[in-house]
Coordinates of C-alpha atoms in Angstrom, one line a residue:
M1 CA 0.0 0.0 0.0
L2 CA 2.8 2.3 0.8
E3 CA 4.4 1.6 -2.5
T4 CA 1.2 2.4 -4.3
T5 CA 0.9 5.7 -2.5
L6 CA 4.5 6.6 -3.3
R7 CA 3.9 5.9 -7.0
R8 CA 0.8 8.1 -7.0
I9 CA 2.8 10.9 -5.3
S10 CA 5.6 10.5 -7.8
K11 CA 3.1 10.8 -10.7
A12 CA 1.5 13.9 -9.2
A13 CA 4.9 15.4 -8.6
H14 CA 5.8 14.7 -12.3
L15 CA 2.7 16.6 -13.4
F16 CA 3.9 19.7 -11.5
S17 CA 7.5 19.5 -12.7
P18 CA 8.6 22.6 -14.7
Y19 CA 9.1 20.6 -17.9
T20 CA 5.7 19.0 -17.7
L21 CA 4.0 22.3 -16.9
V22 CA 5.7 24.0 -19.9
R23 CA 4.7 21.2 -22.3
T24 CA 1.1 21.3 -20.9
L25 CA 0.9 25.1 -21.3
D26 CA 2.3 24.9 -24.8
R27 CA -0.4 22.4 -25.7
V28 CA -3.1 24.7 -24.2
D29 CA -1.7 27.6 -26.3
Q30 CA -1.8 25.5 -29.4
L31 CA -5.4 24.5 -28.7
S32 CA -6.3 28.2 -28.0
R33 CA -4.7 29.3 -31.3
A34 CA -6.5 26.5 -33.2
T35 CA -9.8 27.5 -31.6
R36 CA -9.3 31.1 -32.6
D37 CA -8.3 30.2 -36.1
L38 CA -11.4 28.0 -36.4
A39 CA -13.7 30.7 -35.1
K40 CA -12.2 33.1 -37.7
S41 CA -12.7 30.6 -40.5
I42 CA -16.3 30.1 -39.4
D43 CA -16.9 33.8 -39.2
A44 CA -15.4 34.3 -42.7
L45 CA -17.6 31.5 -44.0
R46 CA -20.7 33.1 -42.5
V47 CA -19.8 36.5 -44.1
H48 CA -19.2 34.9 -47.5
T49 CA -22.5 33.0 -47.3
E50 CA -24.4 36.2 -46.4
Q51 CA -22.7 38.0 -49.4
L52 CA -23.8 35.3 -51.8
L53 CA -27.3 35.4 -50.5
A54 CA -27.3 39.2 -50.9
I55 CA -26.0 38.9 -54.4
E56 CA -28.8 36.5 -55.3
R57 CA -31.5 38.7 -53.7
M58 CA -30.3 42.0 -55.3
N59 CA -29.8 40.3 -58.7
W60 CA -33.4 39.2 -58.6
E61 CA -34.9 42.4 -57.2
L62 CA -33.0 44.7 -59.6
R63 CA -33.0 42.6 -62.8
A64 CA -35.3 45.1 -64.6
D65 CA -33.3 48.1 -63.4
L66 CA -30.1 46.4 -64.6
D67 CA -31.5 46.1 -68.1
A68 CA -32.5 49.8 -68.1
L69 CA -29.1 51.1 -67.1
P70 CA -27.6 51.8 -70.6
E71 CA -30.4 54.2 -71.4
H72 CA -30.4 55.7 -67.9
L73 CA -26.6 56.3 -67.6
D74 CA -26.4 58.6 -70.6
V75 CA -22.8 59.7 -70.9
G76 CA -23.5 62.9 -72.8
R77 CA -26.1 64.2 -70.4
I78 CA -23.9 63.4 -67.4
R79 CA -20.8 64.9 -68.9
T80 CA -22.5 68.2 -69.5
H81 CA -23.9 68.3 -66.0
V82 CA -20.6 67.4 -64.3
Q83 CA -18.5 69.9 -66.3
R84 CA -21.0 72.7 -65.5
A85 CA -21.1 71.8 -61.8
V86 CA -17.3 71.7 -61.4
A87 CA -16.9 75.0 -63.4
D88 CA -19.5 76.7 -61.2
A89 CA -17.8 75.8 -57.9
S90 CA -15.7 78.5 -56.2
I91 CA -12.3 77.7 -54.9
D92 CA -11.7 78.5 -51.2
L93 CA -8.1 78.9 -50.2
D94 CA -8.6 78.7 -46.4
P95 CA -7.2 76.5 -44.8
F96 CA -5.9 75.1 -48.1
P97 CA -7.3 75.2 -51.7
H98 CA -10.6 73.3 -51.9
I99 CA -14.0 73.3 -53.5
V100 CA -17.3 71.8 -52.6
V101 CA -19.3 70.8 -55.7
D102 CA -23.0 70.7 -54.9
R103 CA -25.4 68.8 -57.1
W104 CA -22.4 67.4 -59.0
L105 CA -24.5 64.7 -60.7
P106 CA -28.0 64.8 -62.1
R107 CA -30.1 63.9 -59.2
D108 CA -31.4 60.7 -60.7
V109 CA -27.9 59.5 -61.4
Y110 CA -26.8 60.3 -57.9
D111 CA -29.7 58.3 -56.5
T112 CA -28.7 55.4 -58.7
I113 CA -25.1 55.3 -57.4
V114 CA -26.4 55.4 -53.8
R115 CA -28.9 52.7 -54.6
A116 CA -26.1 50.6 -56.1
L117 CA -24.0 50.6 -52.9
P118 CA -23.3 47.0 -52.0
P119 CA -25.0 45.9 -48.7
S120 CA -22.9 46.4 -45.6
V121 CA -22.0 42.7 -45.4
F122 CA -19.6 43.2 -48.3
F123 CA -17.6 45.4 -46.0
A124 CA -17.7 43.0 -43.1
D125 CA -14.5 41.1 -43.8
R126 CA -12.3 43.9 -42.6
D127 CA -11.8 45.5 -39.2
V128 CA -14.6 47.9 -38.3
S129 CA -12.3 50.9 -38.3
R130 CA -11.1 50.2 -41.9
Q131 CA -14.1 48.9 -43.8
R132 CA -13.7 49.7 -47.4
L133 CA -14.2 48.3 -50.9
L134 CA -12.0 49.0 -53.9
V135 CA -13.9 50.2 -57.0
P136 CA -14.5 48.3 -59.3
F137 CA -15.6 45.6 -56.9
S138 CA -14.3 42.1 -57.0
V139 CA -17.5 40.6 -55.6
A140 CA -20.8 42.4 -55.5
P141 CA -24.3 42.2 -57.0
D142 CA -24.6 42.7 -60.7
Y143 CA -26.3 46.1 -60.4
S144 CA -23.6 47.4 -58.0
Q145 CA -20.9 46.1 -60.3
R146 CA -22.4 47.7 -63.4
V147 CA -23.1 51.1 -61.8
W148 CA -19.9 51.6 -60.0
R149 CA -17.8 50.4 -62.9
F150 CA -19.5 53.2 -64.9
V151 CA -18.7 55.7 -62.1
A152 CA -15.0 54.7 -62.1
R153 CA -14.5 54.4 -65.8
D154 CA -16.9 57.0 -67.3
I155 CA -17.4 59.6 -64.7
V156 CA -14.1 59.7 -62.8
S157 CA -11.7 58.8 -65.5
S158 CA -13.5 60.3 -68.5
M159 CA -15.1 63.4 -67.0
L160 CA -13.7 64.5 -63.6
E161 CA -10.0 64.0 -64.5
A162 CA -10.2 66.7 -67.2
A163 CA -12.7 69.0 -65.3
L164 CA -10.6 69.0 -62.1
T165 CA -7.3 69.4 -63.9
D166 CA -8.7 72.5 -65.6
T167 CA -10.1 73.9 -62.3
F168 CA -6.9 73.4 -60.3
R169 CA -4.3 73.8 -63.0
P170 CA -2.9 77.2 -61.9
L171 CA -2.8 76.2 -58.2
I172 CA -1.2 72.9 -59.0
R173 CA 1.6 74.5 -61.1
D174 CA 2.3 77.0 -58.3
Y175 CA 2.3 74.2 -55.8
V176 CA 4.7 72.1 -57.9
R177 CA 7.1 75.0 -58.3
S178 CA 7.2 75.4 -54.5
F179 CA 9.1 72.1 -54.2
C180 CA 10.5 71.8 -57.7
P181 CA 11.7 75.3 -58.8
G182 CA 13.3 73.8 -61.9
M183 CA 10.1 72.4 -63.2
P184 CA 10.2 72.6 -67.0
P185 CA 7.3 74.7 -68.4
E186 CA 6.3 71.9 -70.8
V187 CA 5.9 69.2 -68.1
D188 CA 2.5 67.5 -68.4
L189 CA 0.6 68.0 -65.1
S190 CA -2.7 66.6 -66.2
L191 CA -4.2 64.5 -63.4
H192 CA -5.2 60.9 -63.5
A193 CA -7.2 59.0 -60.9
S194 CA -6.0 56.3 -58.6
Q195 CA -8.2 53.3 -57.9
G196 CA -11.0 54.6 -55.7
R197 CA -12.7 53.0 -52.7
I198 CA -16.0 53.2 -50.9
M199 CA -15.5 53.6 -47.2
L200 CA -18.0 52.7 -44.5
R201 CA -17.7 54.5 -41.2
R202 CA -19.6 53.7 -38.0
P203 CA -19.9 55.1 -34.5
G204 CA -16.4 55.2 -32.9
Y205 CA -14.7 55.9 -36.2
V206 CA -11.8 58.3 -35.9
I207 CA -9.1 59.4 -38.4
T208 CA -7.0 62.1 -36.8
P209 CA -5.8 65.2 -38.7
H210 CA -3.5 64.3 -41.6
R211 CA -2.4 64.9 -45.1
D212 CA -2.8 62.2 -47.8
P213 CA 0.1 60.7 -49.7
K214 CA 1.9 63.5 -51.5
W215 CA 1.7 62.3 -55.1
G216 CA -2.1 62.3 -54.9
F217 CA -2.3 66.1 -55.6
L218 CA -6.0 66.2 -55.2
T219 CA -8.2 64.2 -52.8
C220 CA -11.8 63.8 -53.8
L221 CA -14.6 62.7 -51.3
V222 CA -18.1 62.0 -52.6
Y223 CA -20.7 61.8 -49.8
L224 CA -23.1 58.9 -50.4
V225 CA -26.1 59.9 -48.5
R226 CA -28.9 57.4 -48.2
P227 CA -32.6 58.3 -47.5
G228 CA -32.8 59.1 -43.8
D229 CA -29.2 60.2 -43.3
N230 CA -28.6 63.6 -42.0
E231 CA -25.7 66.0 -42.7
A232 CA -23.7 65.2 -39.5
Y233 CA -20.2 63.6 -39.5
G234 CA -18.7 65.0 -42.7
T235 CA -15.0 66.1 -43.0
Q236 CA -13.1 68.6 -40.9
L237 CA -10.5 71.0 -42.5
Y238 CA -7.7 72.3 -40.3
R239 CA -5.1 75.0 -40.4
V240 CA -1.8 73.8 -39.0
K241 CA 0.4 76.0 -36.8
N242 CA 4.1 76.1 -37.9
D243 CA 3.1 74.0 -40.9
E244 CA 5.8 72.2 -42.8
E245 CA 6.2 69.9 -45.7
A246 CA 5.4 66.3 -45.0
P247 CA 8.6 64.3 -44.4
S248 CA 7.9 61.6 -47.0
G249 CA 5.4 60.5 -49.6
K250 CA 3.4 58.6 -47.0
P251 CA 0.3 59.9 -45.1
Y252 CA 1.4 62.6 -42.7
Y253 CA -0.4 62.8 -39.3
V254 CA -0.3 66.1 -37.5
E255 CA -0.4 66.6 -33.7
D256 CA -3.9 67.7 -32.5
A257 CA -2.3 70.6 -30.6
R258 CA -1.1 72.2 -33.8
C259 CA -4.5 71.9 -35.6
E260 CA -7.0 74.7 -35.7
L261 CA -10.5 73.8 -37.0
V262 CA -11.5 76.1 -39.9
K263 CA -14.4 74.4 -41.5
S264 CA -16.6 71.3 -41.2
V265 CA -17.9 70.1 -44.6
P266 CA -21.3 68.6 -44.1
F267 CA -22.2 65.1 -45.1
R268 CA -24.6 66.5 -47.8
A269 CA -26.4 64.6 -50.5
N270 CA -25.0 64.9 -54.0
S271 CA -22.0 66.9 -52.9
M272 CA -18.3 66.3 -53.4
L273 CA -15.3 67.8 -51.6
I274 CA -12.0 68.2 -53.6
F275 CA -8.9 69.7 -52.0
L276 CA -5.3 70.2 -52.9
N277 CA -3.2 68.0 -50.7
S278 CA -0.5 70.7 -50.1
S279 CA -0.8 72.0 -46.5
G280 CA -3.0 72.0 -43.5
A281 CA -4.8 68.8 -42.5
H282 CA -8.2 67.1 -42.7
G283 CA -9.9 64.5 -40.5
A284 CA -13.2 62.9 -39.6
S285 CA -14.8 61.2 -36.7
I286 CA -18.1 59.8 -35.4
P287 CA -18.6 59.7 -31.7
A288 CA -18.9 56.2 -30.2
D289 CA -22.3 57.1 -28.7
A290 CA -23.7 58.5 -32.0
Q291 CA -27.3 57.6 -32.6
P292 CA -28.7 55.4 -33.8
P293 CA -26.2 52.8 -32.7
D294 CA -26.2 51.2 -36.2
L295 CA -25.5 54.6 -37.9
E296 CA -23.5 54.3 -41.2
R297 CA -21.7 56.8 -43.3
Y298 CA -20.6 55.9 -46.9
L299 CA -18.1 57.9 -48.8
Y300 CA -16.4 57.4 -52.2
Q301 CA -12.7 58.5 -52.2
F302 CA -10.3 58.8 -55.0
R303 CA -7.2 60.8 -55.6
L304 CA -5.8 62.5 -58.7
G305 CA -2.2 62.8 -59.4
P306 CA 0.4 63.1 -62.2
T307 CA 1.5 60.3 -64.5
N308 CA 4.6 58.3 -63.7
R309 CA 6.4 60.0 -66.5
A310 CA 5.7 63.4 -65.0
I311 CA 6.7 62.2 -61.5
A312 CA 10.0 61.0 -62.9
E313 CA 10.6 64.4 -64.6
L314 CA 9.9 66.3 -61.4
L315 CA 12.1 64.1 -59.3
A316 CA 15.0 64.6 -61.7
R317 CA 14.6 68.4 -61.4
M318 CA 14.1 68.6 -57.7
P319 CA 16.9 69.7 -55.4
E320 CA 18.4 66.8 -53.6
D321 CA 17.2 67.9 -50.2
R322 CA 13.6 68.1 -51.5
R323 CA 13.7 64.8 -53.4
V324 CA 14.1 62.7 -50.3
L325 CA 10.9 64.2 -49.0
W326 CA 9.0 62.8 -52.0
A327 CA 10.4 59.3 -51.7
G328 CA 8.2 56.2 -51.5
A329 CA 6.6 53.5 -53.6
K330 CA 5.1 56.0 -56.1
A331 CA 8.5 57.6 -56.7
E332 CA 10.2 54.2 -57.1
K333 CA 7.6 53.1 -59.6
A334 CA 8.3 56.2 -61.7
E335 CA 12.0 55.9 -61.8
G336 CA 12.1 53.9 -65.1
Y337 CA 10.3 56.7 -67.0
Y338 CA 13.2 59.2 -67.1

């Protein structure tokens, strides 16, 4: 009996030995990681299933509207309207050059692009603070795909690029001369759009005052206001004390203490904010206790910047001490053009 008791004590002691404890804890950690990975996989499967169901539902509900789109999205009518709306907008220089284009689309076309927003489940596979979809979409209902492909290809690339280049041309040339005094007069500074994205913001969203990547000379924000949305939680524009050039081509975040709020641009239907990404800062936020709790704000963002060839020409003419401030992936991609 004593021998049996001693064996039991020995086994118990073995369980509490440092080596055994470490191995046991390691197995527990492995099981915990496996459980977390499984939960993530199940959640991703749930999201993808809901997306497929949403595609089936919207494809069925909007099948007649899809067939009517070619006649409804009349390029000539929309181009005339967009060009006039941009030309009529006044440039405000404080705190940095910007315009707000009201009624920038024919109202029926604006209502169509809002209606074509993919359901929120298509944003659900990213963290709640960074929910966005690149346009054109990789996965979305047919109606959403068709409408937003038209927005990116025909409205942004075919209409807004030229209209906004004309509007901001003198300001952009002055801005470029400020960091590239040797800019050749013949350099082509016509603007071209980056791939845009639709952003979904919810209560608790915050993006602190910042400037966007430098080679995106213009940032464009289209407010996608659904029926029932109010004008709260748009975009804040700041003047920056002791302002200075951003230290690289990456987004440049500015300390709150240096920022003075100049203007809050409302989240207004059929309006678009465009600003020169040269100085100051912009930001946005939605309080965590904003009502209703399921509040959503949709925006379409795209940037306009010079071609890779123009970037290469400017880099070659910049003083060395300025060139390092414009380094980054965009500059590296342009190196082969000069």
